[in-house]
Amino acid sequence: MNATPATPRTLFFIGGRNPVAKPGSVEEMGFKASNLAAMAAAGLPVPQAFVLSTRFASHFQEATGGAPGELRDALAEGIRHIERESRLCFGGRRRPLLVSVRSGAPVSMPGMMETLLDVGVNDVTVEAIIRSTGNPRLAWDCYRRLVQGFAEVVHECPPHPFAARLDACLAECGAASTREIDFLSLAALTRDFLSLFEEHTGSPFPQDPMQQLETAALAVIRSWQGAKAVSYRRARGIDEGLGTAVTVQRMVFGNAGGLSGAGVAFSRDPSTGANGLYMDFLFNAQGEDVVSGRHALEAEVPLGRLLPDTLSELEGVARALELQFRDAQEFEFTIEDATLFLLQTRSAKRTPWASLRIAVEQVEAGLISPQEGLARLASVDLEGVEELAIARPEELDFLAGAVTAGIGIAVGRIALDVEAAQRLAAEGDEVILVRHETATSDIDGIVACAGILTAVGGRTSHAAVVARQLGKVCLVGCSELVLDLPARCCRIAGRVLAEGDWLCLDGHSGRVFAGQPALLRRRPIEWLQLVAGWQRGCSASPGQEAAGVAQAA
């Protein structure tokens, strides 16, 4: 029997055979959940979920201690919906249900608020997962991820103790990555993580799945006021009063083995605007492995060779999403045992150059009107859209190659952390932020710099997406980059560079140079002429559209 939410517009349901509530507005459900509901309604493969509305969740931003009764009741009702639709049992000894708990503001804020995966795994359900899947590695990998995530997100513990223990485990196993650790070692690592959790939080890891869910939901709600979220809203001019919804969704497992994985894809290249699938993917991994920026990703994804039908399905999904949302899309997905699931989509963050090209090509294809094209470009400084190139690259001191995550040329002084980037920028110099990995907590440094260089991470990590949106040149996965923070220097392919030395990033070729080159500038004249033709052909109408056309001009 379908239950009725305790208060109006508290819960929304996504997916399943018999949804018990109609989708709400973006302001109520949050941007992420609203798009999930649209994808599910279109028949795309979306795992079942429920959403706590922004208005409801905002009541609990200041909650301390346990979850208030109203929140507990809403979460329990939502879990019953997922259980009915999935035929799984939250905390069950057979066919256990695990869920993710995600934030979701009415506007896209990639990576700026918190997410917890694998909620519901404990000493009992870890054994149940093994019995139901026959995959002990999956069970223990989920458990160790949740313990660490709970310590960092809920209790704000530093990641270093867990990272150090993981590094020791990798060394003991002779493994190059977490994906190569066997299940016995993962079980031992999880027990070590449980001890670390109690040591650093002063309490044992919670074994009650509902307590895990309630605590995770409160942590996600409170992350709206986290430092990186506040900085991002300030940089993007986002209203502080919007608040965040909370989406709880059935877990699907990219870490289930060789035919599983997680990825982020764009329907078009977000740096150049080229029409074609642009993707980062990791086999036997969860989504946070891709977007966190902590892992080395392959420049060429072997998905087509190993799962050609799934790659074709992804290409079809990219086209379908563009048609449905009438804009270039960035979407996250999981493949579990060769079955594709979509976890979110949003309008792709893109460079000004890509914005111009995509608008032109979508108008030419008839997907959007010239008026819509002009509205899309209203916030783009068309006079400033240009492509830089190095005048005489053969005269430069080439250091190393990397993977391009944001096009352009950036020249600046090396800064090894956020504070140094802000200091050098305040002195009037262009800055290159050089990091082992970037995280969204680096947002103030990303804003201050002209370019970013990292040793690990992928093109679709949250930090790379933010950098690209802010128009920063971004090169990731420079394997020859080693940082020495105590000495305030870095080494690139054996060349030692001190903080403050000049560096050049070529976002077109992925090359890293020492020094300050002369630059050439190129303008996209043909595209700009087409936009000028739209402006001449569109009669300005009163209100917002006319303002947008005037700004685009």
XYZ file of C-alpha atoms in Angstrom:
553
model
C 0.000 0.000 0.000
C 1.373 3.409 -0.930
C 2.122 5.713 1.984
C 1.502 9.450 2.042
C 4.366 11.782 3.004
C 4.118 13.156 6.539
C 4.181 16.743 5.267
C 3.328 18.119 1.789
C 6.185 18.234 -0.728
C 8.619 16.504 1.617
C 9.420 13.438 -0.497
C 9.689 12.806 -4.216
C 10.219 9.393 -5.784
C 12.259 8.501 -8.858
C 12.096 5.307 -10.877
C 10.278 2.086 -10.145
C 7.091 0.555 -11.468
C 4.629 2.531 -9.343
C 5.989 5.929 -8.323
C 4.028 7.322 -5.395
C 4.471 11.033 -6.039
C 4.772 13.280 -9.063
C 8.106 14.990 -9.686
C 8.447 18.474 -8.260
C 10.129 21.613 -9.511
C 13.877 22.144 -9.725
C 13.615 24.480 -6.732
C 11.991 21.694 -4.670
C 13.937 18.643 -5.855
C 17.282 20.204 -6.655
C 18.921 20.291 -10.062
C 20.407 16.780 -9.896
C 17.228 14.974 -8.808
C 15.031 16.911 -11.236
C 17.174 15.702 -14.138
C 17.200 12.159 -12.719
C 13.403 12.190 -12.696
C 13.336 13.417 -16.304
C 15.712 10.647 -17.403
C 13.685 7.984 -15.590
C 10.448 9.284 -17.146
C 12.099 9.025 -20.587
C 12.828 5.344 -19.992
C 16.567 5.688 -19.466
C 18.196 3.260 -16.973
C 18.127 5.133 -13.640
C 18.338 3.276 -10.272
C 15.404 3.907 -7.928
C 15.707 6.877 -5.588
C 13.858 9.269 -3.323
C 14.475 12.950 -2.639
C 14.103 15.096 0.465
C 13.011 18.509 -0.799
C 15.173 21.607 -0.365
C 12.548 23.228 1.830
C 12.292 20.179 4.074
C 16.057 19.590 4.276
C 16.768 23.230 5.172
C 15.005 22.722 8.510
C 17.840 20.475 9.647
C 20.943 22.530 8.754
C 21.543 23.338 12.407
C 20.555 19.913 13.787
C 23.001 18.470 16.328
C 23.083 15.001 17.825
C 20.685 12.479 16.294
C 18.274 13.107 13.457
C 14.968 14.776 14.450
C 11.920 12.520 14.351
C 10.443 14.168 11.249
C 13.635 13.500 9.295
C 13.835 9.900 10.532
C 10.251 9.253 9.446
C 10.819 10.710 5.976
C 13.985 8.657 5.444
C 12.248 5.478 6.610
C 9.376 6.071 4.198
C 11.764 6.685 1.328
C 13.725 3.527 2.081
C 10.487 1.501 2.065
C 9.819 2.816 -1.461
C 13.250 1.711 -2.750
C 12.868 -1.661 -1.023
C 9.492 -2.254 -2.708
C 10.772 -1.307 -6.141
C 14.160 -3.069 -5.956
C 13.079 -6.140 -3.942
C 16.115 -5.585 -1.738
C 16.170 -5.063 2.034
C 18.021 -2.235 3.787
C 20.107 -3.912 6.503
C 18.842 -7.324 5.407
C 20.651 -10.621 5.882
C 19.661 -11.644 2.345
C 19.808 -9.417 -0.753
C 20.847 -6.314 1.203
C 20.158 -2.844 -0.149
C 22.943 -0.253 -0.088
C 22.301 3.385 -0.995
C 24.166 6.543 -1.902
C 23.333 9.854 -0.197
C 23.948 12.908 -2.378
C 23.440 16.649 -2.209
C 21.510 18.546 -4.860
C 21.113 22.317 -5.026
C 18.675 23.964 -7.484
C 21.763 24.998 -9.517
C 24.696 22.808 -10.501
C 27.611 22.951 -8.020
C 29.865 20.055 -9.143
C 31.757 18.478 -6.251
C 31.166 21.365 -3.852
C 28.954 19.469 -1.430
C 29.226 16.005 0.021
C 28.302 12.493 -1.079
C 28.408 9.199 0.791
C 28.359 5.862 -1.034
C 27.591 2.315 0.162
C 25.463 3.399 3.122
C 23.974 0.309 4.777
C 27.001 -1.973 4.812
C 28.069 -3.272 8.236
C 29.396 -6.433 9.904
C 26.170 -8.292 9.037
C 25.418 -7.029 5.541
C 29.009 -7.448 4.363
C 28.514 -11.199 4.777
C 25.074 -10.970 3.147
C 26.586 -9.278 0.089
C 29.106 -12.095 -0.198
C 26.320 -14.706 -0.011
C 24.045 -12.954 -2.505
C 26.718 -11.995 -5.079
C 29.454 -14.564 -4.558
C 31.852 -11.607 -4.721
C 33.729 -11.083 -1.429
C 35.978 -8.459 -2.966
C 32.980 -6.268 -3.796
C 31.602 -6.609 -0.256
C 34.810 -5.655 1.534
C 35.623 -2.881 -0.936
C 32.222 -1.278 -0.241
C 32.712 -1.588 3.514
C 36.169 0.004 3.584
C 34.952 2.852 1.348
C 32.026 3.627 3.648
C 34.133 3.606 6.808
C 36.611 6.090 5.341
C 33.876 8.219 3.769
C 31.961 8.358 7.043
C 35.084 9.450 8.932
C 35.914 12.216 6.440
C 32.424 13.526 5.598
C 30.482 13.026 8.831
C 33.254 13.501 11.392
C 35.574 15.725 9.289
C 38.568 13.471 10.007
C 41.687 14.103 7.918
C 42.164 11.597 5.087
C 45.875 11.070 5.806
C 45.635 8.191 8.346
C 43.422 6.177 6.011
C 45.567 7.010 2.973
C 48.713 5.948 4.818
C 47.171 2.619 5.811
C 45.948 2.070 2.245
C 49.438 2.798 0.886
C 50.877 0.263 3.344
C 48.317 -2.309 2.177
C 49.242 -1.681 -1.460
C 52.914 -2.189 -0.634
C 52.207 -5.392 1.310
C 50.138 -6.792 -1.583
C 52.498 -5.610 -4.304
C 49.473 -3.937 -5.917
C 49.668 -0.866 -8.158
C 46.139 0.317 -7.311
C 43.213 -0.487 -5.015
C 41.619 -2.407 -7.886
C 44.377 -5.014 -7.607
C 43.983 -5.706 -3.870
C 42.597 -9.200 -3.149
C 39.537 -9.683 -0.937
C 41.449 -11.077 2.060
C 43.669 -7.996 2.130
C 40.613 -5.748 1.691
C 38.959 -7.458 4.671
C 42.064 -6.828 6.790
C 42.241 -3.233 5.522
C 38.595 -2.684 6.482
C 39.264 -3.921 10.024
C 42.191 -1.490 10.213
C 39.903 1.300 8.974
C 37.337 0.431 11.652
C 40.073 0.799 14.296
C 41.228 4.092 12.773
C 37.633 5.312 12.741
C 37.224 4.680 16.460
C 40.652 6.150 17.224
C 39.956 9.416 15.378
C 36.254 9.881 16.191
C 36.169 8.484 19.733
C 33.293 6.128 18.943
C 32.821 2.834 17.085
C 31.631 2.837 13.498
C 27.785 2.789 13.548
C 26.413 -0.651 12.729
C 22.720 0.361 12.497
C 21.969 1.072 8.791
C 19.220 3.584 9.609
C 21.574 5.461 11.934
C 24.125 5.528 9.097
C 21.486 6.924 6.736
C 20.228 9.576 9.145
C 23.748 10.754 9.991
C 24.766 10.786 6.327
C 21.704 12.849 5.370
C 22.488 15.446 8.043
C 26.118 15.652 6.885
C 25.010 16.223 3.288
C 22.551 18.933 4.376
C 25.214 20.704 6.445
C 27.695 20.600 3.542
C 25.705 23.476 1.995
C 27.567 25.692 4.468
C 30.953 24.026 3.896
C 33.878 26.292 3.060
C 34.319 25.099 -0.533
C 30.577 25.383 -1.245
C 30.494 28.938 0.133
C 33.566 29.914 -1.921
C 32.067 28.442 -5.091
C 28.759 30.267 -4.610
C 30.649 33.487 -4.036
C 32.698 32.978 -7.227
C 29.599 32.136 -9.298
C 27.165 34.616 -7.709
C 24.791 31.877 -6.488
C 22.073 32.764 -3.970
C 22.987 31.607 -0.448
C 19.334 30.980 0.380
C 18.672 28.224 -2.175
C 19.684 25.302 0.051
C 20.188 21.695 -0.993
C 17.938 18.707 -1.456
C 19.099 15.210 -0.477
C 18.892 12.333 -2.961
C 19.041 8.750 -1.645
C 19.521 6.229 -4.451
C 19.985 2.482 -4.774
C 23.654 1.648 -5.199
C 24.821 0.008 -8.381
C 28.344 -1.329 -8.300
C 31.069 -0.309 -10.705
C 33.502 -2.142 -8.418
C 31.843 -5.527 -9.055
C 34.617 -6.932 -11.262
C 36.106 -6.911 -14.739
C 32.896 -6.081 -16.622
C 32.033 -3.222 -14.281
C 33.249 0.338 -13.869
C 32.340 3.988 -13.471
C 32.702 6.997 -15.686
C 31.830 10.558 -16.602
C 31.037 11.476 -20.183
C 30.230 14.624 -22.136
C 28.084 14.578 -25.262
C 30.573 17.078 -26.752
C 34.135 18.056 -25.950
C 33.737 20.704 -23.198
C 37.041 22.350 -24.103
C 36.704 22.639 -27.884
C 32.984 22.011 -28.421
C 33.671 19.186 -30.910
C 30.632 16.919 -31.390
C 31.554 13.492 -30.029
C 31.671 11.465 -26.831
C 34.309 12.786 -24.398
C 34.779 10.368 -21.527
C 36.800 9.251 -18.523
C 36.239 5.708 -17.297
C 37.771 3.322 -14.773
C 37.118 -0.394 -14.760
C 36.264 -2.005 -11.408
C 35.769 1.370 -9.702
C 33.101 3.577 -8.169
C 32.229 7.051 -9.392
C 34.143 8.873 -6.677
C 37.344 7.263 -8.013
C 36.810 9.130 -11.296
C 35.619 12.528 -10.065
C 37.785 12.852 -6.937
C 40.958 13.594 -8.916
C 42.938 11.184 -6.696
C 43.482 8.451 -9.275
C 45.522 8.178 -12.455
C 43.227 7.633 -15.445
C 44.084 6.235 -18.842
C 44.178 8.770 -21.667
C 42.549 6.217 -23.988
C 39.562 4.365 -22.537
C 39.520 0.679 -23.695
C 35.746 0.433 -23.293
C 35.108 -0.107 -27.001
C 37.455 -3.063 -27.117
C 36.131 -4.793 -23.988
C 32.447 -3.755 -23.969
C 31.630 -2.569 -27.515
C 27.846 -2.879 -27.066
C 27.985 -0.754 -23.912
C 30.040 1.896 -25.703
C 27.429 2.009 -28.477
C 24.730 2.345 -25.819
C 26.617 5.261 -24.229
C 26.892 7.013 -27.592
C 23.136 6.603 -28.017
C 22.538 7.940 -24.500
C 24.633 11.032 -25.273
C 22.510 11.764 -28.346
C 19.270 11.099 -26.471
C 20.236 13.399 -23.608
C 21.112 16.249 -25.979
C 17.751 15.889 -27.679
C 15.879 15.681 -24.380
C 17.622 18.595 -22.645
C 18.464 20.521 -25.861
C 21.990 21.271 -24.751
C 25.362 19.539 -24.463
C 25.285 17.242 -21.440
C 27.722 15.930 -18.857
C 26.525 12.648 -17.373
C 27.791 10.178 -14.773
C 27.243 6.478 -15.227
C 28.027 3.095 -13.720
C 28.388 -0.223 -15.507
C 27.594 -3.232 -13.305
C 28.361 -6.585 -14.926
C 28.021 -5.026 -18.414
C 24.681 -3.342 -17.548
C 24.566 0.457 -17.902
C 22.988 2.755 -15.285
C 22.783 6.567 -15.385
C 23.346 8.461 -12.136
C 22.997 12.083 -13.187
C 23.131 14.532 -16.067
C 23.529 18.287 -16.309
C 24.308 20.916 -18.893
C 27.992 20.578 -19.595
C 30.356 23.094 -18.037
C 32.409 24.395 -20.947
C 34.937 26.958 -22.056
C 33.811 30.159 -23.834
C 35.249 28.760 -27.087
C 33.177 25.570 -26.677
C 30.101 27.624 -25.745
C 30.324 29.510 -29.029
C 30.927 26.419 -31.177
C 28.153 24.377 -29.526
C 25.620 27.202 -29.880
C 26.493 27.645 -33.561
C 26.342 23.931 -34.360
C 23.079 23.346 -32.470
C 21.402 26.282 -34.222
C 22.675 25.035 -37.579
C 21.306 21.555 -36.767
C 17.901 22.987 -35.807
C 18.101 21.746 -32.211
C 17.718 25.291 -30.853
C 16.589 28.572 -32.394
C 18.861 31.564 -33.077
C 17.119 33.349 -30.189
C 18.016 30.456 -27.878
C 21.558 30.467 -29.212
C 21.888 34.150 -28.341
C 20.443 33.550 -24.872
C 23.000 30.756 -24.317
C 25.796 33.159 -25.222
C 24.481 36.056 -23.146
C 27.011 35.445 -20.366
C 29.921 34.837 -22.765
C 32.276 37.703 -23.588
C 32.293 37.156 -27.340
C 34.938 39.846 -27.815
C 37.240 37.841 -25.565
C 36.783 34.435 -27.252
C 40.110 33.567 -28.775
C 42.568 30.726 -29.134
C 46.127 31.278 -27.992
C 49.121 29.489 -29.486
C 52.811 29.518 -28.671
C 54.692 31.565 -31.250
C 57.927 29.540 -31.390
C 57.460 26.282 -29.408
C 60.689 24.834 -30.845
C 62.656 27.441 -28.866
C 61.099 26.445 -25.534
C 62.397 24.055 -22.899
C 59.963 21.136 -23.149
C 59.492 19.303 -19.834
C 56.723 16.704 -20.077
C 53.354 15.766 -21.479
C 49.981 15.542 -19.713
C 46.278 15.064 -20.452
C 44.340 18.166 -21.513
C 41.310 18.959 -19.358
C 40.982 22.638 -20.323
C 42.282 24.173 -23.546
C 44.300 27.340 -24.057
C 47.751 28.568 -23.136
C 48.608 29.595 -19.597
C 51.870 31.198 -18.533
C 52.566 31.985 -14.920
C 54.605 31.532 -11.775
C 54.457 28.174 -10.017
C 52.331 28.044 -6.852
C 52.273 24.789 -4.881
C 49.184 25.440 -2.769
C 46.144 27.691 -2.533
C 47.788 30.212 -0.204
C 50.787 30.656 -2.541
C 48.473 31.057 -5.545
C 46.529 33.812 -3.820
C 49.720 35.553 -2.660
C 51.393 35.540 -6.095
C 48.165 36.655 -7.791
C 47.845 39.526 -5.307
C 51.361 40.611 -6.319
C 50.117 41.006 -9.895
C 51.571 37.886 -11.501
C 49.794 35.179 -13.459
C 49.885 31.903 -11.541
C 50.079 28.201 -12.392
C 48.727 26.046 -9.548
C 50.839 22.860 -9.438
C 49.438 20.027 -7.326
C 49.743 16.265 -6.961
C 45.965 16.212 -7.257
C 43.302 18.884 -7.210
C 40.201 18.797 -5.086
C 37.210 21.075 -5.012
C 38.540 22.387 -1.693
C 41.186 24.130 -3.867
C 38.467 26.398 -5.287
C 40.064 29.648 -4.034
C 43.361 28.701 -5.679
C 41.617 27.691 -8.902
C 39.911 31.100 -9.017
C 43.232 32.886 -8.479
C 45.277 31.039 -11.106
C 45.525 31.045 -14.896
C 46.256 27.339 -15.203
C 46.472 24.084 -13.270
C 48.877 21.160 -13.551
C 48.423 17.901 -11.630
C 50.292 14.618 -11.377
C 47.137 12.461 -11.211
C 43.429 12.803 -11.904
C 41.245 12.840 -14.982
C 39.639 15.282 -17.389
C 36.239 14.880 -15.748
C 37.193 15.164 -12.081
C 35.097 17.738 -10.237
C 38.092 20.061 -9.898
C 38.829 19.854 -13.627
C 35.182 20.578 -14.442
C 35.229 23.655 -12.202
C 38.531 24.851 -13.680
C 37.196 24.497 -17.215
C 33.983 26.329 -16.313
C 36.044 29.199 -14.930
C 38.074 29.349 -18.143
C 41.316 27.975 -16.704
C 43.840 25.956 -18.686
C 44.061 22.536 -17.026
C 46.498 19.670 -17.592
C 46.121 16.508 -15.513
C 47.850 13.159 -15.164
C 51.416 14.465 -15.619
C 53.147 11.297 -14.438
C 56.592 12.922 -14.463
C 55.553 15.584 -11.928
C 56.761 15.100 -8.336
C 56.174 17.697 -5.619
C 58.460 18.459 -2.677
C 56.326 20.709 -0.499
C 58.804 21.053 2.409
C 61.406 22.378 -0.052
C 58.767 24.444 -1.904
C 59.751 23.017 -5.274
C 58.686 20.412 -7.804
C 60.462 18.119 -10.237
C 59.194 17.599 -13.778
C 61.038 14.890 -15.692
C 64.109 15.464 -13.534
C 64.115 19.266 -13.873
C 63.812 20.991 -10.489
C 61.620 24.119 -10.456
C 61.149 26.315 -7.410
C 57.906 27.937 -6.379
C 57.762 31.271 -8.247
C 59.561 29.974 -11.364
C 57.801 30.503 -14.688
C 55.899 27.649 -16.330
C 53.866 27.391 -19.541
C 50.955 24.982 -20.079
C 49.860 24.234 -23.646
C 46.282 23.027 -23.300
C 46.057 22.244 -27.019
C 48.873 19.713 -27.141
C 49.105 18.768 -23.450
C 52.738 19.883 -23.260
C 54.457 21.531 -20.300
C 57.302 24.020 -20.861
C 59.619 26.013 -18.638
C 59.794 29.773 -19.147
C 57.707 32.576 -20.686
C 56.961 32.198 -24.414
C 55.591 34.748 -26.854
C 51.957 34.029 -27.788
C 49.839 34.236 -30.957
C 46.072 34.890 -30.889
C 43.356 33.545 -33.228
C 39.676 34.537 -33.321
C 36.778 32.267 -34.522
C 35.679 34.754 -37.181
C 33.211 32.481 -39.047
C 31.296 31.540 -35.889
C 31.195 35.152 -34.720
C 29.832 36.243 -38.122
C 27.031 33.674 -37.818
C 26.137 34.998 -34.367
C 26.125 38.547 -35.738
C 23.662 37.341 -38.381
C 21.365 35.974 -35.671
C 21.491 39.341 -33.945
C 20.514 41.165 -37.143
C 17.755 38.660 -37.894
C 16.203 38.593 -34.435
C 14.042 41.532 -33.492
C 14.662 42.367 -29.850
C 11.619 41.687 -27.699
C 10.891 43.251 -24.307
C 12.213 41.714 -21.142
C 14.865 39.139 -20.515
C 15.388 37.898 -24.100
C 16.160 41.384 -25.397
C 18.575 41.951 -22.543
C 20.320 38.701 -23.395
C 20.651 39.631 -27.073
C 22.037 43.047 -26.188
C 24.588 41.509 -23.833
C 25.636 38.941 -26.431
C 26.217 41.737 -28.928
